[in-house]
mmCIF file of C-alpha atoms in Angstrom:
data_model
loop_
_atom_site.group_PDB
_atom_site.id
_atom_site.type_symbol
_atom_site.label_atom_id
_atom_site.label_comp_id
_atom_site.label_asym_id
_atom_site.label_seq_id
_atom_site.Cartn_x
_atom_site.Cartn_y
_atom_site.Cartn_z
ATOM 1 C CA MET A 678 127.847 113.726 68.370
ATOM 2 C CA GLY A 679 130.235 110.971 69.410
ATOM 3 C CA SER A 680 129.959 107.328 68.398
ATOM 4 C CA ARG A 681 126.752 105.795 67.090
ATOM 5 C CA VAL A 682 125.473 102.981 69.312
ATOM 6 C CA VAL A 683 123.784 99.798 68.103
ATOM 7 C CA VAL A 684 122.137 96.740 69.671
ATOM 8 C CA THR A 685 123.741 93.441 68.657
ATOM 9 C CA GLY A 686 122.376 90.972 71.224
ATOM 10 C CA MET A 687 119.290 90.556 73.398
ATOM 11 C CA SER A 688 117.813 88.159 75.935
ATOM 12 C CA VAL A 689 114.865 87.771 78.269
ATOM 13 C CA VAL A 690 113.964 85.829 81.379
ATOM 14 C CA SER A 691 110.273 86.597 81.596
ATOM 15 C CA PRO A 692 106.853 85.500 82.824
ATOM 16 C CA LEU A 693 106.062 84.750 79.142
ATOM 17 C CA GLY A 694 109.047 82.465 78.739
ATOM 18 C CA ILE A 695 112.825 82.291 78.808
ATOM 19 C CA GLY A 696 114.571 83.193 75.548
ATOM 20 C CA LEU A 697 113.627 85.606 72.777
ATOM 21 C CA GLU A 698 111.560 83.320 70.553
ATOM 22 C CA THR A 699 109.291 81.886 73.258
ATOM 23 C CA PHE A 700 108.802 85.337 74.770
ATOM 24 C CA TRP A 701 108.020 87.014 71.436
ATOM 25 C CA SER A 702 105.601 84.358 70.190
ATOM 26 C CA ASN A 703 103.614 84.482 73.459
ATOM 27 C CA LEU A 704 103.668 88.289 73.483
ATOM 28 C CA VAL A 705 102.406 88.616 69.906
ATOM 29 C CA ALA A 706 99.759 85.966 70.591
ATOM 30 C CA GLY A 707 98.421 88.133 73.424
ATOM 31 C CA LYS A 708 99.070 85.581 76.160
ATOM 32 C CA SER A 709 99.147 86.583 79.817
ATOM 33 C CA GLY A 710 101.971 85.560 82.142
ATOM 34 C CA VAL A 711 99.912 86.338 85.262
ATOM 35 C CA GLY A 712 98.641 83.676 87.649
ATOM 36 C CA PRO A 713 98.261 82.833 91.346
ATOM 37 C CA ILE A 714 101.521 83.348 93.263
ATOM 38 C CA THR A 715 103.302 80.067 93.972
ATOM 39 C CA ARG A 716 106.529 81.298 95.574
ATOM 40 C CA PHE A 717 104.987 81.678 99.055
ATOM 41 C CA GLN A 718 101.669 81.332 100.868
ATOM 42 C CA THR A 719 99.494 84.372 100.131
ATOM 43 C CA ASP A 720 96.784 83.855 102.791
ATOM 44 C CA GLY A 721 95.881 87.238 104.252
ATOM 45 C CA TYR A 722 97.224 89.224 101.270
ATOM 46 C CA SER A 723 94.810 91.497 99.426
ATOM 47 C CA THR A 724 96.673 90.642 96.184
ATOM 48 C CA ARG A 725 97.476 86.981 95.587
ATOM 49 C CA ILE A 726 98.488 87.100 91.920
ATOM 50 C CA GLY A 727 101.686 87.935 90.057
ATOM 51 C CA ALA A 728 103.660 87.318 86.874
ATOM 52 C CA GLU A 729 106.214 84.714 87.915
ATOM 53 C CA VAL A 730 109.047 83.290 85.817
ATOM 54 C CA LYS A 731 108.294 79.598 85.328
ATOM 55 C CA ASN A 732 110.759 76.728 84.843
ATOM 56 C CA PHE A 733 113.870 78.780 85.601
ATOM 57 C CA VAL A 734 116.707 76.427 86.542
ATOM 58 C CA PRO A 735 119.747 78.489 87.627
ATOM 59 C CA GLU A 736 122.113 75.546 87.055
ATOM 60 C CA ASP A 737 121.307 75.660 83.326
ATOM 61 C CA TYR A 738 123.328 78.900 83.203
ATOM 62 C CA ILE A 739 125.458 79.054 86.378
ATOM 63 C CA ASP A 740 127.711 76.668 88.292
ATOM 64 C CA LYS A 741 125.604 75.050 91.043
ATOM 65 C CA LYS A 742 127.831 76.212 93.911
ATOM 66 C CA GLU A 743 127.964 79.784 92.553
ATOM 67 C CA ALA A 744 124.200 79.877 91.982
ATOM 68 C CA ARG A 745 123.592 79.086 95.676
ATOM 69 C CA ARG A 746 125.541 82.241 96.551
ATOM 70 C CA MET A 747 123.359 84.509 94.401
ATOM 71 C CA ASP A 748 119.977 86.046 95.074
ATOM 72 C CA ARG A 749 117.282 85.161 92.554
ATOM 73 C CA PHE A 750 117.584 88.565 90.853
ATOM 74 C CA THR A 751 121.336 87.989 90.325
ATOM 75 C CA GLN A 752 120.654 84.518 88.944
ATOM 76 C CA PHE A 753 118.284 86.120 86.427
ATOM 77 C CA ALA A 754 120.964 88.696 85.546
ATOM 78 C CA VAL A 755 123.793 86.203 85.012
ATOM 79 C CA ALA A 756 121.540 83.902 82.976
ATOM 80 C CA ALA A 757 120.321 86.799 80.815
ATOM 81 C CA ALA A 758 123.884 88.050 80.264
ATOM 82 C CA LYS A 759 124.964 84.584 79.078
ATOM 83 C CA MET A 760 122.065 84.369 76.610
ATOM 84 C CA ALA A 761 122.567 87.937 75.349
ATOM 85 C CA LEU A 762 126.288 87.392 74.715
ATOM 86 C CA GLU A 763 125.499 84.176 72.832
ATOM 87 C CA ASP A 764 122.833 85.998 70.809
ATOM 88 C CA ALA A 765 125.356 88.722 69.933
ATOM 89 C CA GLY A 766 127.919 86.149 68.833
ATOM 90 C CA LEU A 767 130.450 88.076 70.898
ATOM 91 C CA ASP A 768 133.659 86.196 71.677
ATOM 92 C CA ILE A 769 134.572 87.682 75.053
ATOM 93 C CA GLY A 770 137.878 85.801 75.020
ATOM 94 C CA SER A 771 139.147 87.866 72.097
ATOM 95 C CA ALA A 772 137.590 91.191 73.202
ATOM 96 C CA ASP A 773 139.470 93.975 74.994
ATOM 97 C CA ARG A 774 137.916 93.289 78.379
ATOM 98 C CA ASP A 775 139.093 96.622 79.784
ATOM 99 C CA ARG A 776 136.610 98.166 77.349
ATOM 100 C CA VAL A 777 133.587 95.964 78.080
ATOM 101 C CA GLY A 778 131.277 97.287 80.792
ATOM 102 C CA VAL A 779 128.169 96.098 82.629
ATOM 103 C CA VAL A 780 125.465 98.605 83.624
ATOM 104 C CA LEU A 781 122.259 97.167 85.055
ATOM 105 C CA GLY A 782 119.092 98.456 86.658
ATOM 106 C CA SER A 783 117.340 96.950 89.677
ATOM 107 C CA GLY A 784 114.828 98.669 91.901
ATOM 108 C CA ILE A 785 114.889 96.344 94.913
ATOM 109 C CA GLY A 786 117.916 94.068 94.482
ATOM 110 C CA GLY A 787 118.327 91.072 96.766
ATOM 111 C CA ILE A 788 115.205 91.435 98.884
ATOM 112 C CA GLU A 789 114.521 87.677 98.999
ATOM 113 C CA THR A 790 117.926 87.112 100.622
ATOM 114 C CA LEU A 791 117.267 89.930 103.104
ATOM 115 C CA GLU A 792 113.959 88.405 104.168
ATOM 116 C CA GLU A 793 115.354 84.887 104.488
ATOM 117 C CA GLN A 794 118.365 85.932 106.542
ATOM 118 C CA HIS A 795 116.249 88.148 108.801
ATOM 119 C CA LYS A 796 114.224 85.043 109.681
ATOM 120 C CA VAL A 797 117.487 83.232 110.524
ATOM 121 C CA LEU A 798 118.578 86.146 112.751
ATOM 122 C CA LEU A 799 115.307 86.108 114.700
ATOM 123 C CA ALA A 800 115.105 82.330 114.999
ATOM 124 C CA LYS A 801 118.748 81.346 115.555
ATOM 125 C CA GLY A 802 120.687 84.485 116.469
ATOM 126 C CA PRO A 803 123.364 86.606 114.762
ATOM 127 C CA GLY A 804 125.956 83.822 114.647
ATOM 128 C CA ARG A 805 123.846 81.864 112.164
ATOM 129 C CA VAL A 806 123.380 84.608 109.568
ATOM 130 C CA SER A 807 125.121 83.579 106.348
ATOM 131 C CA PRO A 808 128.538 85.090 105.588
ATOM 132 C CA PHE A 809 127.174 85.458 102.035
ATOM 133 C CA PHE A 810 124.205 87.534 103.218
ATOM 134 C CA ILE A 811 125.623 90.973 102.343
ATOM 135 C CA PRO A 812 127.228 90.030 99.001
ATOM 136 C CA MET A 813 123.996 88.253 97.997
ATOM 137 C CA MET A 814 121.697 91.103 98.966
ATOM 138 C CA ILE A 815 123.410 94.217 97.630
ATOM 139 C CA ALA A 816 122.075 95.223 94.222
ATOM 140 C CA ASN A 817 125.483 95.826 92.610
ATOM 141 C CA MET A 818 126.136 92.080 92.748
ATOM 142 C CA GLY A 819 124.015 91.742 89.595
ATOM 143 C CA PRO A 820 126.588 93.497 87.375
ATOM 144 C CA ALA A 821 129.528 92.421 89.558
ATOM 145 C CA GLN A 822 128.789 88.709 89.162
ATOM 146 C CA ILE A 823 128.532 89.128 85.382
ATOM 147 C CA ALA A 824 131.896 90.901 85.345
ATOM 148 C CA ILE A 825 133.469 88.198 87.516
ATOM 149 C CA THR A 826 132.033 85.445 85.301
ATOM 150 C CA TYR A 827 133.536 86.910 82.113
ATOM 151 C CA GLY A 828 136.493 88.939 83.426
ATOM 152 C CA LEU A 829 135.000 92.259 82.277
ATOM 153 C CA ARG A 830 137.009 95.146 83.691
ATOM 154 C CA GLY A 831 135.182 98.141 82.190
ATOM 155 C CA CYS A 832 132.725 100.441 84.007
ATOM 156 C CA ASN A 833 130.456 98.376 86.276
ATOM 157 C CA LEU A 834 127.338 99.963 87.760
ATOM 158 C CA ILE A 835 123.866 99.397 89.145
ATOM 159 C CA THR A 836 121.261 102.117 88.660
ATOM 160 C CA THR A 837 118.382 102.304 91.112
ATOM 161 C CA SER A 838 115.579 104.679 90.167
ATOM 162 C CA ALA A 839 112.593 102.471 91.022
ATOM 163 C CA CYS A 840 110.651 101.431 87.909
ATOM 164 C CA ALA A 841 112.856 103.631 85.710
ATOM 165 C CA SER A 842 116.053 101.786 86.754
ATOM 166 C CA SER A 843 116.848 99.802 83.631
ATOM 167 C CA ASN A 844 115.935 102.617 81.251
ATOM 168 C CA ASN A 845 118.496 104.714 83.132
ATOM 169 C CA ALA A 846 120.976 101.820 82.867
ATOM 170 C CA ILE A 847 120.510 101.545 79.099
ATOM 171 C CA GLY A 848 120.672 105.331 78.687
ATOM 172 C CA ASP A 849 123.831 105.631 80.764
ATOM 173 C CA SER A 850 125.398 102.767 78.775
ATOM 174 C CA TYR A 851 124.535 104.637 75.576
ATOM 175 C CA ARG A 852 126.362 107.710 76.897
ATOM 176 C CA LEU A 853 129.475 105.698 77.881
ATOM 177 C CA LEU A 854 129.660 104.277 74.362
ATOM 178 C CA GLN A 855 128.863 107.602 72.671
ATOM 179 C CA ARG A 856 131.759 109.198 74.527
ATOM 180 C CA GLY A 857 134.133 106.454 73.403
ATOM 181 C CA GLN A 858 134.877 105.247 76.944
ATOM 182 C CA LEU A 859 133.885 101.651 76.149
ATOM 183 C CA ASP A 860 133.382 99.426 73.088
ATOM 184 C CA VAL A 861 130.665 97.137 74.487
ATOM 185 C CA VAL A 862 128.202 97.320 77.379
ATOM 186 C CA ILE A 863 126.002 94.539 78.715
ATOM 187 C CA THR A 864 122.933 96.382 79.988
ATOM 188 C CA GLY A 865 119.283 96.044 80.968
ATOM 189 C CA GLY A 866 117.689 95.076 84.243
ATOM 190 C CA ALA A 867 116.852 92.245 86.622
ATOM 191 C CA GLU A 868 114.305 92.045 89.412
ATOM 192 C CA ALA A 869 112.910 89.330 91.714
ATOM 193 C CA PRO A 870 110.418 91.177 93.931
ATOM 194 C CA ILE A 871 107.746 88.499 94.411
ATOM 195 C CA THR A 872 108.508 88.010 98.104
ATOM 196 C CA PRO A 873 106.329 88.140 101.228
ATOM 197 C CA MET A 874 107.673 91.501 102.424
ATOM 198 C CA ALA A 875 107.653 93.299 99.067
ATOM 199 C CA MET A 876 104.152 92.052 98.293
ATOM 200 C CA ALA A 877 102.929 93.106 101.735
ATOM 201 C CA GLY A 878 104.334 96.593 101.214
ATOM 202 C CA PHE A 879 102.683 97.040 97.827
ATOM 203 C CA CYS A 880 99.408 95.632 99.208
ATOM 204 C CA SER A 881 99.493 98.166 102.063
ATOM 205 C CA MET A 882 99.944 100.951 99.506
ATOM 206 C CA LYS A 883 96.910 99.636 97.616
ATOM 207 C CA ALA A 884 99.011 99.896 94.451
ATOM 208 C CA MET A 885 98.295 96.431 93.017
ATOM 209 C CA SER A 886 95.282 94.874 91.345
ATOM 210 C CA THR A 887 93.067 92.765 93.620
ATOM 211 C CA ARG A 888 91.410 90.951 90.705
ATOM 212 C CA ASN A 889 92.529 87.652 92.264
ATOM 213 C CA GLU A 890 89.779 85.551 90.655
ATOM 214 C CA ASP A 891 90.806 86.669 87.162
ATOM 215 C CA PRO A 892 94.633 86.732 87.132
ATOM 216 C CA GLU A 893 94.984 86.865 83.337
ATOM 217 C CA GLY A 894 92.570 89.813 83.154
ATOM 218 C CA ALA A 895 94.069 91.742 86.079
ATOM 219 C CA SER A 896 96.630 93.868 84.221
ATOM 220 C CA ARG A 897 94.458 96.071 82.003
ATOM 221 C CA PRO A 898 96.277 99.275 81.075
ATOM 222 C CA PHE A 899 94.088 102.139 79.828
ATOM 223 C CA ASP A 900 90.890 100.151 80.531
ATOM 224 C CA ALA A 901 88.180 101.870 82.597
ATOM 225 C CA GLY A 902 88.154 98.872 84.972
ATOM 226 C CA ARG A 903 91.878 98.937 85.825
ATOM 227 C CA ASP A 904 92.602 98.765 89.555
ATOM 228 C CA GLY A 905 96.383 98.668 89.946
ATOM 229 C CA PHE A 906 99.483 96.984 88.591
ATOM 230 C CA VAL A 907 100.393 93.305 88.657
ATOM 231 C CA ILE A 908 103.875 92.562 89.995
ATOM 232 C CA GLY A 909 106.288 90.647 87.757
ATOM 233 C CA GLU A 910 109.849 89.324 87.849
ATOM 234 C CA GLY A 911 112.624 88.549 85.415
ATOM 235 C CA ALA A 912 115.273 90.233 83.288
ATOM 236 C CA GLY A 913 115.649 91.956 79.924
ATOM 237 C CA PHE A 914 119.160 92.471 78.533
ATOM 238 C CA LEU A 915 120.807 94.196 75.576
ATOM 239 C CA ILE A 916 124.338 94.078 74.204
ATOM 240 C CA LEU A 917 125.208 97.612 73.113
ATOM 241 C CA GLU A 918 128.272 98.351 70.968
ATOM 242 C CA THR A 919 129.739 101.309 69.199
ATOM 243 C CA LEU A 920 128.826 101.036 65.542
ATOM 244 C CA GLU A 921 132.513 100.828 64.624
ATOM 245 C CA HIS A 922 133.102 97.868 66.965
ATOM 246 C CA ALA A 923 129.997 96.066 65.706
ATOM 247 C CA LEU A 924 130.897 96.548 62.042
ATOM 248 C CA ASN A 925 134.516 95.493 62.597
ATOM 249 C CA ARG A 926 133.395 92.112 63.898
ATOM 250 C CA GLY A 927 130.574 91.694 61.358
ATOM 251 C CA ALA A 928 127.838 91.693 63.994
ATOM 252 C CA ARG A 929 124.138 91.372 63.225
ATOM 253 C CA ILE A 930 122.411 94.631 64.250
ATOM 254 C CA TYR A 931 118.880 94.730 65.702
ATOM 255 C CA GLY A 932 118.609 98.501 65.753
ATOM 256 C CA GLU A 933 120.194 101.721 66.920
ATOM 257 C CA VAL A 934 119.899 103.587 70.219
ATOM 258 C CA ALA A 935 118.962 107.090 69.140
ATOM 259 C CA GLY A 936 117.875 109.131 72.158
ATOM 260 C CA TYR A 937 117.830 109.294 75.970
ATOM 261 C CA GLY A 938 115.843 111.653 78.182
ATOM 262 C CA SER A 939 115.852 111.596 81.997
ATOM 263 C CA ASN A 940 114.450 113.936 84.632
ATOM 264 C CA CYS A 941 112.476 114.140 87.881
ATOM 265 C CA ASP A 942 108.981 115.384 88.737
ATOM 266 C CA ALA A 943 110.267 116.693 92.104
ATOM 267 C CA TYR A 944 106.662 116.402 93.245
ATOM 268 C CA HIS A 945 105.800 113.365 95.414
ATOM 269 C CA ILE A 946 107.299 110.069 96.625
ATOM 270 C CA THR A 947 104.776 107.913 94.724
ATOM 271 C CA ALA A 948 102.273 110.061 92.801
ATOM 272 C CA PRO A 949 103.163 111.459 89.368
ATOM 273 C CA ASP A 950 103.023 115.163 88.591
ATOM 274 C CA PRO A 951 99.278 115.913 88.208
ATOM 275 C CA GLU A 952 99.813 117.518 84.787
ATOM 276 C CA GLY A 953 102.208 114.821 83.547
ATOM 277 C CA ARG A 954 104.838 117.516 83.028
ATOM 278 C CA GLY A 955 107.883 115.393 83.950
ATOM 279 C CA ALA A 956 106.816 112.554 81.664
ATOM 280 C CA ALA A 957 106.259 114.993 78.794
ATOM 281 C CA MET A 958 109.646 116.653 79.350
ATOM 282 C CA SER A 959 111.378 113.255 79.425
ATOM 283 C CA MET A 960 109.931 112.421 75.995
ATOM 284 C CA LYS A 961 110.893 115.854 74.638
ATOM 285 C CA LEU A 962 114.452 115.474 75.932
ATOM 286 C CA ALA A 963 114.780 112.088 74.224
ATOM 287 C CA LEU A 964 113.386 113.419 70.924
ATOM 288 C CA ASP A 965 115.792 116.374 71.050
ATOM 289 C CA ASP A 966 118.690 114.047 71.858
ATOM 290 C CA ALA A 967 117.762 111.860 68.873
ATOM 291 C CA GLY A 968 117.285 114.857 66.581
ATOM 292 C CA LEU A 969 113.831 113.529 65.662
ATOM 293 C CA ALA A 970 110.542 115.304 65.083
ATOM 294 C CA PRO A 971 107.518 113.995 67.032
ATOM 295 C CA GLU A 972 105.915 112.958 63.722
ATOM 296 C CA GLU A 973 108.718 110.438 63.111
ATOM 297 C CA VAL A 974 107.728 108.193 66.057
ATOM 298 C CA ASP A 975 105.748 105.092 65.003
ATOM 299 C CA TYR A 976 105.389 103.178 68.283
ATOM 300 C CA ILE A 977 105.435 104.044 71.966
ATOM 301 C CA ASN A 978 105.942 101.235 74.457
ATOM 302 C CA ALA A 979 104.079 102.985 77.259
ATOM 303 C CA HIS A 980 104.943 102.713 80.931
ATOM 304 C CA GLY A 981 101.235 101.767 81.088
ATOM 305 C CA THR A 982 101.147 99.995 84.444
ATOM 306 C CA SER A 983 97.334 99.723 84.758
ATOM 307 C CA THR A 984 97.053 102.189 87.644
ATOM 308 C CA PRO A 985 94.103 104.606 87.515
ATOM 309 C CA LEU A 986 96.267 107.739 87.763
ATOM 310 C CA GLY A 987 99.406 106.671 85.895
ATOM 311 C CA ASP A 988 97.748 105.592 82.644
ATOM 312 C CA ARG A 989 95.666 108.763 82.432
ATOM 313 C CA LEU A 990 98.637 111.059 83.035
ATOM 314 C CA GLU A 991 100.889 109.218 80.582
ATOM 315 C CA THR A 992 98.158 109.605 77.948
ATOM 316 C CA LEU A 993 97.984 113.335 78.730
ATOM 317 C CA ALA A 994 101.780 113.644 78.478
ATOM 318 C CA VAL A 995 101.831 111.884 75.084
ATOM 319 C CA LYS A 996 99.168 114.275 73.782
ATOM 320 C CA ASN A 997 101.100 117.281 75.088
ATOM 321 C CA VAL A 998 104.297 116.177 73.331
ATOM 322 C CA PHE A 999 102.898 114.820 70.070
ATOM 323 C CA GLY A 1000 99.831 117.005 69.528
ATOM 324 C CA PRO A 1001 97.510 115.706 66.759
ATOM 325 C CA HIS A 1002 100.124 113.067 65.810
ATOM 326 C CA ALA A 1003 99.463 111.358 69.172
ATOM 327 C CA TYR A 1004 96.345 109.790 67.648
ATOM 328 C CA LYS A 1005 98.376 108.283 64.789
ATOM 329 C CA ILE A 1006 100.964 106.539 67.022
ATOM 330 C CA ALA A 1007 100.524 102.980 68.274
ATOM 331 C CA VAL A 1008 100.811 103.320 72.081
ATOM 332 C CA GLY A 1009 100.958 99.805 73.510
ATOM 333 C CA SER A 1010 101.496 98.444 77.004
ATOM 334 C CA THR A 1011 103.089 95.007 77.119
ATOM 335 C CA LYS A 1012 102.699 95.053 80.922
ATOM 336 C CA SER A 1013 99.167 93.830 80.187
ATOM 337 C CA MET A 1014 100.865 90.466 79.519
ATOM 338 C CA THR A 1015 104.183 90.497 81.404
ATOM 339 C CA GLY A 1016 103.042 92.304 84.538
ATOM 340 C CA HIS A 1017 105.269 95.048 85.908
ATOM 341 C CA LEU A 1018 108.901 93.987 86.407
ATOM 342 C CA LEU A 1019 109.640 97.156 88.413
ATOM 343 C CA GLY A 1020 113.337 98.002 87.897
ATOM 344 C CA ALA A 1021 113.651 95.399 85.104
ATOM 345 C CA ALA A 1022 110.621 96.659 83.137
ATOM 346 C CA GLY A 1023 112.633 98.991 80.896
ATOM 347 C CA GLY A 1024 115.079 96.227 79.961
ATOM 348 C CA LEU A 1025 112.303 93.883 78.885
ATOM 349 C CA GLU A 1026 110.471 96.660 77.037
ATOM 350 C CA ALA A 1027 113.621 97.744 75.182
ATOM 351 C CA VAL A 1028 113.752 94.203 73.791
ATOM 352 C CA VAL A 1029 110.089 94.553 72.767
ATOM 353 C CA CYS A 1030 110.798 97.827 70.941
ATOM 354 C CA LEU A 1031 113.729 96.361 69.036
ATOM 355 C CA LEU A 1032 111.840 93.211 68.039
ATOM 356 C CA ALA A 1033 108.909 95.375 66.878
ATOM 357 C CA ILE A 1034 111.341 97.323 64.680
ATOM 358 C CA GLN A 1035 113.061 94.196 63.377
ATOM 359 C CA ARG A 1036 109.962 92.067 62.783
ATOM 360 C CA GLY A 1037 107.362 94.667 61.827
ATOM 361 C CA VAL A 1038 104.836 93.617 64.443
ATOM 362 C CA ILE A 1039 103.458 95.664 67.365
ATOM 363 C CA PRO A 1040 102.334 93.525 70.334
ATOM 364 C CA PRO A 1041 98.834 94.160 71.692
ATOM 365 C CA THR A 1042 97.556 95.731 74.890
ATOM 366 C CA ILE A 1043 95.352 92.897 76.122
ATOM 367 C CA ASN A 1044 92.314 93.191 78.431
ATOM 368 C CA LEU A 1045 91.334 96.536 76.904
ATOM 369 C CA GLN A 1046 87.569 96.022 76.841
ATOM 370 C CA THR A 1047 86.031 99.230 78.190
ATOM 371 C CA PRO A 1048 88.096 102.227 77.105
ATOM 372 C CA ASP A 1049 88.573 104.967 79.674
ATOM 373 C CA PRO A 1050 87.243 108.178 78.037
ATOM 374 C CA GLU A 1051 90.385 110.000 79.214
ATOM 375 C CA CYS A 1052 92.590 107.330 77.626
ATOM 376 C CA ASP A 1053 91.613 107.768 73.979
ATOM 377 C CA LEU A 1054 94.753 106.959 71.984
ATOM 378 C CA ASP A 1055 95.478 103.926 69.792
ATOM 379 C CA TYR A 1056 96.585 101.327 72.338
ATOM 380 C CA VAL A 1057 96.668 98.390 69.848
ATOM 381 C CA PRO A 1058 93.820 96.690 71.703
ATOM 382 C CA ASN A 1059 93.821 92.917 72.154
ATOM 383 C CA ARG A 1060 95.447 91.883 68.847
ATOM 384 C CA ALA A 1061 98.986 92.305 67.536
ATOM 385 C CA ARG A 1062 99.347 94.480 64.458
ATOM 386 C CA GLU A 1063 101.687 94.317 61.500
ATOM 387 C CA ALA A 1064 103.271 97.720 61.004
ATOM 388 C CA ASP A 1065 106.443 99.249 59.650
ATOM 389 C CA VAL A 1066 108.197 100.510 62.784
ATOM 390 C CA ASN A 1067 111.150 102.776 62.080
ATOM 391 C CA VAL A 1068 111.228 104.635 65.404
ATOM 392 C CA ALA A 1069 110.101 103.253 68.771
ATOM 393 C CA LEU A 1070 109.987 105.197 72.032
ATOM 394 C CA SER A 1071 109.973 103.512 75.453
ATOM 395 C CA ASN A 1072 108.802 105.201 78.658
ATOM 396 C CA SER A 1073 109.595 104.198 82.243
ATOM 397 C CA PHE A 1074 108.433 106.206 85.256
ATOM 398 C CA GLY A 1075 109.314 105.388 88.865
ATOM 399 C CA PHE A 1076 108.425 106.197 92.459
ATOM 400 C CA GLY A 1077 110.260 109.336 93.507
ATOM 401 C CA GLY A 1078 109.250 111.055 90.273
ATOM 402 C CA HIS A 1079 111.900 109.473 88.029
ATOM 403 C CA ASN A 1080 111.069 109.741 84.323
ATOM 404 C CA VAL A 1081 113.169 108.088 81.614
ATOM 405 C CA THR A 1082 112.564 107.823 77.881
ATOM 406 C CA LEU A 1083 114.625 105.861 75.366
ATOM 407 C CA ILE A 1084 114.344 106.005 71.589
ATOM 408 C CA PHE A 1085 115.363 103.157 69.287
ATOM 409 C CA LYS A 1086 115.388 103.300 65.504
ATOM 410 C CA LYS A 1087 115.824 100.996 62.567
ATOM 411 C CA PHE A 1088 119.454 100.626 61.570
ATOM 412 C CA THR A 1089 119.961 101.874 58.029
ATOM 413 C CA GLY A 1090 123.744 101.806 57.794
#
């Protein structure tokens, strides 16, 4: 079995606000974080909307000189780590820093830096490219900069499995703690993909919603009128500890990590398995790992990206795993409000699951007006719902066929 693993701190940098309370109140109120893109000129783009983080001032969290040497995704990561550690009440100075690790997920890493420095190369030549270009761009600088900031010498990793990245990061952190290799892990994900090149690529794939005249209604998971995902940015972080370590320091506990399932469709670079087999197996693996029966799950935070194929196949997979109980589970998609944070989505949605458990409220799936006949589960349409959530399951599925499921449960001592 190994050590039990609990969550003692959390933080978000999100399109619905920075900090847990602002984020949660907007989420439960059913607000949308989607609007016209302001980070660059979108003339000529088929999609001109996204879920941007507003009012983020890096210097509020990071030394000004250091912040200039970090890509936006790393700034999100370092800021989120600071807030999560404060939320956990963890005194890093008195911790055994050889046994504190950082494991993050990011799908794209420092793409903004790459684009900016490529422009410099073309306009001014190789001699003008910044000496900080490589250490700003590479994705592992997210966890590395956190470790450098706090002197954390434990395992330090970035996981990159597209939109499943931060669920893999949280799951791998859970395993490190279970095995007794570390006492504490800072984990989750960070992503800053709202850039000209990334947007152009997704537009060319026709993967994103083109509902440009109705930004707040564009992300509509499970709705018959859905036409693609809405890109988002930000970070969602957890502080995970072995139960023993948390109890020894008298930590407040949000919930327990109970199960982790991870596999691959081995089918196609972007399309999911047409029977949803990989997604179903990922959920089964997580349930088996947690030692839980399907009937014990109260809430599923669906991957639910608002793509025509993805939502239908996730619904099919849920039915295949849960049978008749599928119709009794609340299956919500918070991406209807936050947009899709790609590699950081799982981090943000883990926070949602734990707050749902702690506060007894399930956030809504907004914009669900015309149900798709093939998507016929209880998606908590349009209004938050009070409910006793003991077990929450979170799905993340990524390009390349990556499927990851995490299970969180109420901590009962």
